[in-house]
Amino acid sequence: MDIDFQALPTPCYVVDERLLEKNLQVLAGVQERTGCKILLALKSFSMYSLFPLVAKYLHGITASSLFEARLGAEEMGKEVHIYSPAYIEEDFEDILKYSDHIVFNSFDQWNHFKARVQRVKGRRIQCGIRINPEYSEIKVPIYDPCYAHSRLGTTLSHFRPEELDGIDGLHFHTMCEQGADTLARTVKVVDEKFGPYIAKMKWLNMGGGHHITRPDYDLDALVEAILFMKNKYHIDIYLEPGEAVALNTGYLVAQVLDIMDNGMPIAILDASAACHMPDVLEMPYRPNIIGAGQPGEYPYTCRLGGATCLAGDIIGDYSFPQPLKKGDRLIFCDMAHYTMVKNNTFNGLNLPSIAAFNEKDGLRVMKKFGYEDFKSRL
Ligand SMILES: Cc1ncc(COP(=O)(O)O)c(C=O)c1O
């Protein structure tokens, strides 16, 4: 590992641009093979200092709110797509200003905003409806947009073909960290249920949740699923992955503040699961640490927790070749996506700094946070 983690302040996220570029090249390969357009979902990764690199390969961004749309427009300046379960009235004029595609969650939302979209002068904003095909293979309910009574998207029984005038595309998002086999089965259901409407569209957006840059991902099956829809209906296909763009490209560097014992050694870190890697508790998942293993794999097993009051602010139990000591640095892996976009200052903990590494410029700390960032939100 040629990144000098010792040179960074802690806690600190650091993104390796070489790894990000590798992911982007895989995604660019899918675009080349299929003619589809891939957008970065900003909800996953919004480190805008790296948008110029992302922009070299992808067509633009997809936003979940006015702020994300504006960030994408101002900092990347390529296509801006937006979807929200419901748009905020006061935001909508600015959403019109920044967006090229607006996807509505329901026909009521579409009818409510339709006239305002169509009044925009000088360019035509494309509009879409998010459909809920009522088919997903996600086991964790909070990540499943198709669970019973889900608010995300319009089901077939609520679809109103007579209100499609002005709608250019359909959008579905039903996956989470899944392979192309899941996409193929989903596409089949979408086609069976919504095929007659897709036939009238210019595009179909297949959402995110495609784990395209995972080493075992079946790219050929993805290409097949995309080409099936593209060729059957002569439409453009969009994908809007977040995680796949930044997968395995970043780290969170933390420092051991103290070690105590309560039936087992427990290390308290300056990085917190609750504040700095909330998906560790929410998903939940266990991040890898460079040089550490599962409990018992190395001689010294230790529980790692954050310096907050939350009893459950535990990252996990890990084993190490030697006992940890104060001041040791731990490098958590795969920390670029869904971390800096979700972190918080609970307990007044400072936010981690943000750094990037590339071969030409070396290691740069792009952002440092302090008391004013904490105070200004309250
Ligand atoms: C509508 C939509 N598009 C794209 C994404 C990005 O998903 P992922 O980061 O899993 O690829 C999400 C994630 O929740 C989403 O809700």
PDB file of C-alpha atoms in Angstrom, residues 33-288:
ATOM      1  CA  ARG A  33     -20.984  -2.321 -25.192  1.00  0.00           C
ATOM      2  CA  THR A  34     -24.645  -1.323 -24.848  1.00  0.00           C
ATOM      3  CA  GLY A  35     -24.980   2.371 -25.642  1.00  0.00           C
ATOM      4  CA  CYS A  36     -26.646   2.848 -22.253  1.00  0.00           C
ATOM      5  CA  LYS A  37     -25.968   5.945 -20.163  1.00  0.00           C
ATOM      6  CA  ILE A  38     -24.666   5.616 -16.617  1.00  0.00           C
ATOM      7  CA  LEU A  39     -25.191   8.290 -13.964  1.00  0.00           C
ATOM      8  CA  LEU A  40     -23.582   8.607 -10.534  1.00  0.00           C
ATOM      9  CA  ALA A  41     -26.186   8.499  -7.747  1.00  0.00           C
ATOM     10  CA  LEU A  42     -25.026  11.337  -5.504  1.00  0.00           C
ATOM     11  CA  LYS A  43     -26.813   9.892  -2.480  1.00  0.00           C
ATOM     12  CA  SER A  44     -23.997   7.349  -2.333  1.00  0.00           C
ATOM     13  CA  PHE A  45     -20.957   9.447  -3.183  1.00  0.00           C
ATOM     14  CA  SER A  46     -20.892  13.240  -3.470  1.00  0.00           C
ATOM     15  CA  MET A  47     -17.181  14.019  -3.089  1.00  0.00           C
ATOM     16  CA  TYR A  48     -17.322  16.761  -5.677  1.00  0.00           C
ATOM     17  CA  SER A  49     -13.584  17.378  -5.793  1.00  0.00           C
ATOM     18  CA  LEU A  50     -13.488  14.097  -7.753  1.00  0.00           C
ATOM     19  CA  PHE A  51     -16.392  14.936 -10.082  1.00  0.00           C
ATOM     20  CA  PRO A  52     -13.993  15.914 -12.903  1.00  0.00           C
ATOM     21  CA  LEU A  53     -12.673  12.337 -12.872  1.00  0.00           C
ATOM     22  CA  VAL A  54     -16.203  10.878 -12.766  1.00  0.00           C
ATOM     23  CA  ALA A  55     -17.238  13.196 -15.609  1.00  0.00           C
ATOM     24  CA  LYS A  56     -14.546  11.730 -17.862  1.00  0.00           C
ATOM     25  CA  TYR A  57     -16.460   8.442 -17.912  1.00  0.00           C
ATOM     26  CA  LEU A  58     -20.117   8.888 -16.893  1.00  0.00           C
ATOM     27  CA  HIS A  59     -22.948  10.902 -18.433  1.00  0.00           C
ATOM     28  CA  GLY A  60     -23.900  12.850 -15.329  1.00  0.00           C
ATOM     29  CA  ILE A  61     -25.531  12.440 -11.955  1.00  0.00           C
ATOM     30  CA  THR A  62     -28.827  11.514 -10.402  1.00  0.00           C
ATOM     31  CA  ALA A  63     -30.084  13.520  -7.453  1.00  0.00           C
ATOM     32  CA  SER A  64     -32.613  12.894  -4.700  1.00  0.00           C
ATOM     33  CA  SER A  65     -33.149  16.523  -3.810  1.00  0.00           C
ATOM     34  CA  LEU A  66     -32.627  20.087  -4.953  1.00  0.00           C
ATOM     35  CA  PHE A  67     -29.289  20.303  -3.154  1.00  0.00           C
ATOM     36  CA  GLU A  68     -27.895  17.218  -4.859  1.00  0.00           C
ATOM     37  CA  ALA A  69     -29.216  18.427  -8.230  1.00  0.00           C
ATOM     38  CA  ARG A  70     -27.514  21.785  -7.735  1.00  0.00           C
ATOM     39  CA  LEU A  71     -24.249  20.178  -6.636  1.00  0.00           C
ATOM     40  CA  GLY A  72     -24.290  17.964  -9.720  1.00  0.00           C
ATOM     41  CA  ALA A  73     -25.115  20.856 -12.044  1.00  0.00           C
ATOM     42  CA  GLU A  74     -22.559  23.252 -10.563  1.00  0.00           C
ATOM     43  CA  GLU A  75     -19.714  20.831  -9.930  1.00  0.00           C
ATOM     44  CA  MET A  76     -20.076  18.344 -12.795  1.00  0.00           C
ATOM     45  CA  GLY A  77     -22.136  20.185 -15.354  1.00  0.00           C
ATOM     46  CA  LYS A  78     -23.317  17.151 -17.301  1.00  0.00           C
ATOM     47  CA  GLU A  79     -26.791  15.538 -17.282  1.00  0.00           C
ATOM     48  CA  VAL A  80     -28.758  16.047 -14.051  1.00  0.00           C
ATOM     49  CA  HIS A  81     -31.590  13.649 -13.270  1.00  0.00           C
ATOM     50  CA  ILE A  82     -33.737  13.850 -10.168  1.00  0.00           C
ATOM     51  CA  TYR A  83     -36.216  11.604  -8.392  1.00  0.00           C
ATOM     52  CA  SER A  84     -37.904  12.230  -5.070  1.00  0.00           C
ATOM     53  CA  PRO A  85     -40.919  10.478  -3.500  1.00  0.00           C
ATOM     54  CA  ALA A  86     -42.503  13.965  -3.391  1.00  0.00           C
ATOM     55  CA  TYR A  87     -41.119  17.337  -4.399  1.00  0.00           C
ATOM     56  CA  ILE A  88     -41.103  20.282  -2.015  1.00  0.00           C
ATOM     57  CA  GLU A  89     -43.212  23.108  -3.406  1.00  0.00           C
ATOM     58  CA  GLU A  90     -40.667  25.885  -2.701  1.00  0.00           C
ATOM     59  CA  ASP A  91     -37.799  23.859  -4.217  1.00  0.00           C
ATOM     60  CA  PHE A  92     -39.457  23.176  -7.521  1.00  0.00           C
ATOM     61  CA  GLU A  93     -38.489  26.329  -9.434  1.00  0.00           C
ATOM     62  CA  ASP A  94     -34.819  25.638  -8.686  1.00  0.00           C
ATOM     63  CA  ILE A  95     -35.246  21.938  -9.469  1.00  0.00           C
ATOM     64  CA  LEU A  96     -36.451  23.049 -12.910  1.00  0.00           C
ATOM     65  CA  LYS A  97     -33.367  25.225 -13.235  1.00  0.00           C
ATOM     66  CA  TYR A  98     -30.865  22.437 -12.541  1.00  0.00           C
ATOM     67  CA  SER A  99     -32.533  19.273 -13.903  1.00  0.00           C
ATOM     68  CA  ASP A 100     -32.637  17.651 -17.338  1.00  0.00           C
ATOM     69  CA  HIS A 101     -34.832  14.721 -16.266  1.00  0.00           C
ATOM     70  CA  ILE A 102     -37.435  14.802 -13.492  1.00  0.00           C
ATOM     71  CA  VAL A 103     -38.927  11.506 -12.331  1.00  0.00           C
ATOM     72  CA  PHE A 104     -42.215  11.609 -10.436  1.00  0.00           C
ATOM     73  CA  ASN A 105     -43.286   9.041  -7.885  1.00  0.00           C
ATOM     74  CA  SER A 106     -46.968   9.115  -8.754  1.00  0.00           C
ATOM     75  CA  PHE A 107     -49.405  10.414 -11.324  1.00  0.00           C
ATOM     76  CA  ASP A 108     -50.684  12.892  -8.738  1.00  0.00           C
ATOM     77  CA  GLN A 109     -47.170  14.377  -8.401  1.00  0.00           C
ATOM     78  CA  TRP A 110     -46.861  14.483 -12.207  1.00  0.00           C
ATOM     79  CA  ASN A 111     -50.216  16.212 -12.639  1.00  0.00           C
ATOM     80  CA  HIS A 112     -49.411  18.670  -9.870  1.00  0.00           C
ATOM     81  CA  PHE A 113     -46.111  19.821 -11.409  1.00  0.00           C
ATOM     82  CA  LYS A 114     -46.765  19.144 -15.122  1.00  0.00           C
ATOM     83  CA  ALA A 115     -47.732  22.685 -16.135  1.00  0.00           C
ATOM     84  CA  ARG A 116     -44.693  24.171 -14.376  1.00  0.00           C
ATOM     85  CA  VAL A 117     -42.362  21.752 -16.160  1.00  0.00           C
ATOM     86  CA  GLN A 118     -43.938  22.483 -19.513  1.00  0.00           C
ATOM     87  CA  ARG A 119     -43.733  26.261 -19.026  1.00  0.00           C
ATOM     88  CA  VAL A 120     -39.922  26.157 -18.935  1.00  0.00           C
ATOM     89  CA  LYS A 121     -38.615  28.131 -21.910  1.00  0.00           C
ATOM     90  CA  GLY A 122     -35.626  27.350 -24.100  1.00  0.00           C
ATOM     91  CA  ARG A 123     -35.220  23.647 -23.309  1.00  0.00           C
ATOM     92  CA  ARG A 124     -37.415  20.624 -22.784  1.00  0.00           C
ATOM     93  CA  ILE A 125     -37.114  18.842 -19.442  1.00  0.00           C
ATOM     94  CA  GLN A 126     -37.773  15.126 -19.822  1.00  0.00           C
ATOM     95  CA  CYS A 127     -40.250  13.632 -17.376  1.00  0.00           C
ATOM     96  CA  GLY A 128     -40.668  10.119 -16.059  1.00  0.00           C
ATOM     97  CA  ILE A 129     -42.773   8.057 -13.680  1.00  0.00           C
ATOM     98  CA  ARG A 130     -41.204   5.711 -11.152  1.00  0.00           C
ATOM     99  CA  ILE A 131     -42.915   2.343 -11.304  1.00  0.00           C
ATOM    100  CA  ASN A 132     -43.004  -0.283  -8.577  1.00  0.00           C
ATOM    101  CA  PRO A 133     -42.962  -3.665 -10.337  1.00  0.00           C
ATOM    102  CA  GLU A 134     -43.674  -5.360  -6.970  1.00  0.00           C
ATOM    103  CA  TYR A 135     -40.718  -7.661  -7.562  1.00  0.00           C
ATOM    104  CA  SER A 136     -37.454  -7.519  -5.657  1.00  0.00           C
ATOM    105  CA  GLU A 137     -34.971  -9.931  -4.138  1.00  0.00           C
ATOM    106  CA  ILE A 138     -33.820  -7.804  -1.205  1.00  0.00           C
ATOM    107  CA  LYS A 139     -33.819  -9.517   2.177  1.00  0.00           C
ATOM    108  CA  VAL A 140     -33.470  -6.419   4.400  1.00  0.00           C
ATOM    109  CA  PRO A 141     -36.877  -4.656   4.490  1.00  0.00           C
ATOM    110  CA  ILE A 142     -35.520  -1.116   4.992  1.00  0.00           C
ATOM    111  CA  TYR A 143     -33.632  -1.453   1.706  1.00  0.00           C
ATOM    112  CA  ASP A 144     -36.499  -3.084  -0.189  1.00  0.00           C
ATOM    113  CA  PRO A 145     -38.499  -0.579  -2.272  1.00  0.00           C
ATOM    114  CA  CYS A 146     -41.055  -3.310  -3.065  1.00  0.00           C
ATOM    115  CA  TYR A 147     -42.168  -4.401   0.402  1.00  0.00           C
ATOM    116  CA  ALA A 148     -45.922  -4.391   1.091  1.00  0.00           C
ATOM    117  CA  HIS A 149     -47.309  -0.833   1.173  1.00  0.00           C
ATOM    118  CA  SER A 150     -44.035   0.689  -0.083  1.00  0.00           C
ATOM    119  CA  ARG A 151     -44.324   4.400  -0.929  1.00  0.00           C
ATOM    120  CA  LEU A 152     -41.653   4.161  -3.637  1.00  0.00           C
ATOM    121  CA  GLY A 153     -43.144   4.098  -7.106  1.00  0.00           C
ATOM    122  CA  THR A 154     -46.487   3.461  -8.765  1.00  0.00           C
ATOM    123  CA  THR A 155     -47.788  -0.098  -8.891  1.00  0.00           C
ATOM    124  CA  LEU A 156     -49.501  -1.475 -11.979  1.00  0.00           C
ATOM    125  CA  SER A 157     -52.938  -1.224 -10.373  1.00  0.00           C
ATOM    126  CA  HIS A 158     -52.397   2.519  -9.819  1.00  0.00           C
ATOM    127  CA  PHE A 159     -50.792   3.164 -13.222  1.00  0.00           C
ATOM    128  CA  ARG A 160     -52.865   5.603 -15.306  1.00  0.00           C
ATOM    129  CA  PRO A 161     -52.043   5.138 -19.010  1.00  0.00           C
ATOM    130  CA  GLU A 162     -54.483   7.917 -19.901  1.00  0.00           C
ATOM    131  CA  GLU A 163     -52.246  10.420 -18.057  1.00  0.00           C
ATOM    132  CA  LEU A 164     -48.992   9.547 -19.855  1.00  0.00           C
ATOM    133  CA  ASP A 165     -49.106  12.490 -22.246  1.00  0.00           C
ATOM    134  CA  GLY A 166     -45.807  14.368 -21.713  1.00  0.00           C
ATOM    135  CA  ILE A 167     -44.100  11.424 -19.995  1.00  0.00           C
ATOM    136  CA  ASP A 168     -40.879  10.383 -21.755  1.00  0.00           C
ATOM    137  CA  GLY A 169     -39.677   7.509 -19.628  1.00  0.00           C
ATOM    138  CA  LEU A 170     -40.232   5.022 -16.837  1.00  0.00           C
ATOM    139  CA  HIS A 171     -37.934   4.447 -13.884  1.00  0.00           C
ATOM    140  CA  PHE A 172     -37.583   1.497 -11.547  1.00  0.00           C
ATOM    141  CA  HIS A 173     -35.227   0.967  -8.632  1.00  0.00           C
ATOM    142  CA  THR A 174     -35.652  -2.359  -6.894  1.00  0.00           C
ATOM    143  CA  MET A 175     -32.137  -3.638  -6.231  1.00  0.00           C
ATOM    144  CA  CYS A 176     -29.457  -3.335  -3.560  1.00  0.00           C
ATOM    145  CA  GLU A 177     -25.903  -4.678  -3.963  1.00  0.00           C
ATOM    146  CA  GLN A 178     -27.179  -7.268  -6.443  1.00  0.00           C
ATOM    147  CA  GLY A 179     -25.930  -9.144  -9.464  1.00  0.00           C
ATOM    148  CA  ALA A 180     -27.067  -9.098 -13.080  1.00  0.00           C
ATOM    149  CA  ASP A 181     -29.050 -12.309 -12.504  1.00  0.00           C
ATOM    150  CA  THR A 182     -31.383 -10.334 -10.234  1.00  0.00           C
ATOM    151  CA  LEU A 183     -31.609  -7.607 -12.871  1.00  0.00           C
ATOM    152  CA  ALA A 184     -32.485 -10.161 -15.564  1.00  0.00           C
ATOM    153  CA  ARG A 185     -35.338 -11.557 -13.457  1.00  0.00           C
ATOM    154  CA  THR A 186     -36.515  -8.031 -12.604  1.00  0.00           C
ATOM    155  CA  VAL A 187     -36.443  -6.921 -16.232  1.00  0.00           C
ATOM    156  CA  LYS A 188     -38.635  -9.899 -17.117  1.00  0.00           C
ATOM    157  CA  VAL A 189     -41.268  -8.852 -14.567  1.00  0.00           C
ATOM    158  CA  VAL A 190     -41.063  -5.185 -15.601  1.00  0.00           C
ATOM    159  CA  ASP A 191     -41.507  -6.213 -19.228  1.00  0.00           C
ATOM    160  CA  GLU A 192     -44.477  -8.493 -18.474  1.00  0.00           C
ATOM    161  CA  LYS A 193     -46.250  -5.857 -16.389  1.00  0.00           C
ATOM    162  CA  PHE A 194     -45.293  -2.569 -18.031  1.00  0.00           C
ATOM    163  CA  GLY A 195     -44.192  -3.602 -21.555  1.00  0.00           C
ATOM    164  CA  PRO A 196     -47.131  -1.926 -23.358  1.00  0.00           C
ATOM    165  CA  TYR A 197     -46.256   1.392 -21.676  1.00  0.00           C
ATOM    166  CA  ILE A 198     -42.496   1.066 -22.152  1.00  0.00           C
ATOM    167  CA  ALA A 199     -43.239   0.732 -25.857  1.00  0.00           C
ATOM    168  CA  LYS A 200     -44.478   4.341 -25.815  1.00  0.00           C
ATOM    169  CA  MET A 201     -41.411   5.708 -23.999  1.00  0.00           C
ATOM    170  CA  LYS A 202     -38.085   7.219 -25.066  1.00  0.00           C
ATOM    171  CA  TRP A 203     -36.144   5.766 -22.147  1.00  0.00           C
ATOM    172  CA  LEU A 204     -36.146   3.358 -19.254  1.00  0.00           C
ATOM    173  CA  ASN A 205     -34.094   4.077 -16.136  1.00  0.00           C
ATOM    174  CA  MET A 206     -33.136   0.866 -14.337  1.00  0.00           C
ATOM    175  CA  GLY A 207     -32.132   2.608 -11.101  1.00  0.00           C
ATOM    176  CA  GLY A 208     -29.230   1.623  -8.890  1.00  0.00           C
ATOM    177  CA  GLY A 209     -28.273  -1.343  -6.743  1.00  0.00           C
ATOM    178  CA  HIS A 210     -26.239  -2.945  -9.547  1.00  0.00           C
ATOM    179  CA  HIS A 211     -22.987  -4.175  -7.984  1.00  0.00           C
ATOM    180  CA  ILE A 212     -21.273  -3.852 -11.356  1.00  0.00           C
ATOM    181  CA  THR A 213     -17.719  -3.274 -10.096  1.00  0.00           C
ATOM    182  CA  ARG A 214     -17.647  -6.252  -7.724  1.00  0.00           C
ATOM    183  CA  PRO A 215     -14.998  -8.678  -9.010  1.00  0.00           C
ATOM    184  CA  ASP A 216     -17.478 -11.572  -9.532  1.00  0.00           C
ATOM    185  CA  TYR A 217     -20.156  -9.451 -11.251  1.00  0.00           C
ATOM    186  CA  ASP A 218     -21.453 -10.973 -14.491  1.00  0.00           C
ATOM    187  CA  LEU A 219     -20.957  -8.125 -16.983  1.00  0.00           C
ATOM    188  CA  ASP A 220     -22.164 -10.193 -19.939  1.00  0.00           C
ATOM    189  CA  ALA A 221     -25.498 -10.833 -18.207  1.00  0.00           C
ATOM    190  CA  LEU A 222     -25.832  -7.090 -17.507  1.00  0.00           C
ATOM    191  CA  VAL A 223     -25.166  -6.280 -21.154  1.00  0.00           C
ATOM    192  CA  GLU A 224     -27.767  -8.874 -22.180  1.00  0.00           C
ATOM    193  CA  ALA A 225     -30.434  -7.441 -19.827  1.00  0.00           C
ATOM    194  CA  ILE A 226     -29.802  -3.897 -21.063  1.00  0.00           C
ATOM    195  CA  LEU A 227     -29.805  -4.880 -24.733  1.00  0.00           C
ATOM    196  CA  PHE A 228     -32.982  -6.926 -24.281  1.00  0.00           C
ATOM    197  CA  MET A 229     -34.966  -3.825 -23.269  1.00  0.00           C
ATOM    198  CA  LYS A 230     -33.108  -1.445 -25.553  1.00  0.00           C
ATOM    199  CA  ASN A 231     -33.627  -3.557 -28.670  1.00  0.00           C
ATOM    200  CA  LYS A 232     -37.137  -4.745 -27.891  1.00  0.00           C
ATOM    201  CA  TYR A 233     -38.500  -1.223 -27.406  1.00  0.00           C
ATOM    202  CA  HIS A 234     -35.902   0.937 -29.235  1.00  0.00           C
ATOM    203  CA  ILE A 235     -35.390   3.094 -26.171  1.00  0.00           C
ATOM    204  CA  ASP A 236     -32.435   4.584 -24.316  1.00  0.00           C
ATOM    205  CA  ILE A 237     -31.415   2.853 -21.123  1.00  0.00           C
ATOM    206  CA  TYR A 238     -30.111   4.638 -18.059  1.00  0.00           C
ATOM    207  CA  LEU A 239     -28.468   3.073 -15.016  1.00  0.00           C
ATOM    208  CA  GLU A 240     -27.832   5.127 -11.894  1.00  0.00           C
ATOM    209  CA  PRO A 241     -25.559   3.184  -9.572  1.00  0.00           C
ATOM    210  CA  GLY A 242     -24.046   4.849  -6.534  1.00  0.00           C
ATOM    211  CA  GLU A 243     -22.245   2.161  -4.642  1.00  0.00           C
ATOM    212  CA  ALA A 244     -20.767   0.522  -7.745  1.00  0.00           C
ATOM    213  CA  VAL A 245     -19.008   3.774  -8.673  1.00  0.00           C
ATOM    214  CA  ALA A 246     -17.165   4.131  -5.362  1.00  0.00           C
ATOM    215  CA  LEU A 247     -17.051   0.466  -4.304  1.00  0.00           C
ATOM    216  CA  ASN A 248     -13.744  -0.461  -2.632  1.00  0.00           C
ATOM    217  CA  THR A 249     -12.134   2.867  -3.475  1.00  0.00           C
ATOM    218  CA  GLY A 250     -11.746   4.475  -0.059  1.00  0.00           C
ATOM    219  CA  TYR A 251     -10.685   4.080   3.547  1.00  0.00           C
ATOM    220  CA  LEU A 252     -11.459   5.543   6.927  1.00  0.00           C
ATOM    221  CA  VAL A 253      -8.308   6.078   8.954  1.00  0.00           C
ATOM    222  CA  ALA A 254      -8.931   5.998  12.699  1.00  0.00           C
ATOM    223  CA  GLN A 255      -6.805   6.145  15.800  1.00  0.00           C
ATOM    224  CA  VAL A 256      -7.011   4.153  19.042  1.00  0.00           C
ATOM    225  CA  LEU A 257      -7.758   6.581  21.892  1.00  0.00           C
ATOM    226  CA  ASP A 258      -7.849   4.106  24.749  1.00  0.00           C
ATOM    227  CA  ILE A 259      -8.029   0.426  25.595  1.00  0.00           C
ATOM    228  CA  MET A 260     -10.059  -1.034  28.449  1.00  0.00           C
ATOM    229  CA  ASP A 261     -11.237  -4.450  29.563  1.00  0.00           C
ATOM    230  CA  ASN A 262     -14.682  -5.744  30.384  1.00  0.00           C
ATOM    231  CA  GLY A 263     -14.480  -9.490  29.872  1.00  0.00           C
ATOM    232  CA  MET A 264     -12.520  -8.786  26.693  1.00  0.00           C
ATOM    233  CA  PRO A 265     -10.246  -6.006  25.449  1.00  0.00           C
ATOM    234  CA  ILE A 266     -12.169  -3.038  24.057  1.00  0.00           C
ATOM    235  CA  ALA A 267     -10.517  -0.284  22.032  1.00  0.00           C
ATOM    236  CA  ILE A 268     -12.140   3.147  21.871  1.00  0.00           C
ATOM    237  CA  LEU A 269     -11.496   4.886  18.555  1.00  0.00           C
ATOM    238  CA  ASP A 270     -11.777   8.445  17.302  1.00  0.00           C
ATOM    239  CA  ALA A 271     -13.992   7.045  14.523  1.00  0.00           C
ATOM    240  CA  SER A 272     -17.554   6.107  15.404  1.00  0.00           C
ATOM    241  CA  ALA A 273     -19.924   3.645  13.769  1.00  0.00           C
ATOM    242  CA  ALA A 274     -22.889   5.850  14.692  1.00  0.00           C
ATOM    243  CA  CYS A 275     -21.370   9.089  13.390  1.00  0.00           C
ATOM    244  CA  HIS A 276     -18.922   8.196  10.653  1.00  0.00           C
ATOM    245  CA  MET A 277     -20.005   4.863   9.190  1.00  0.00           C
ATOM    246  CA  PRO A 278     -23.722   4.667  10.048  1.00  0.00           C
ATOM    247  CA  ASP A 279     -24.395   1.795   7.627  1.00  0.00           C
ATOM    248  CA  VAL A 280     -22.297  -0.452   9.879  1.00  0.00           C
ATOM    249  CA  LEU A 281     -25.253  -0.211  12.292  1.00  0.00           C
ATOM    250  CA  GLU A 282     -28.041   0.300   9.766  1.00  0.00           C
ATOM    251  CA  MET A 283     -27.266  -2.335   7.089  1.00  0.00           C
ATOM    252  CA  PRO A 284     -25.685  -3.853   9.250  1.00  0.00           C
ATOM    253  CA  TYR A 285     -22.251  -4.883   7.985  1.00  0.00           C
ATOM    254  CA  ARG A 286     -18.707  -5.427   9.144  1.00  0.00           C
ATOM    255  CA  PRO A 287     -15.998  -3.392   7.411  1.00  0.00           C
ATOM    256  CA  ASN A 288     -12.634  -5.029   6.815  1.00  0.00           C
TER     257      ASN A 288
END
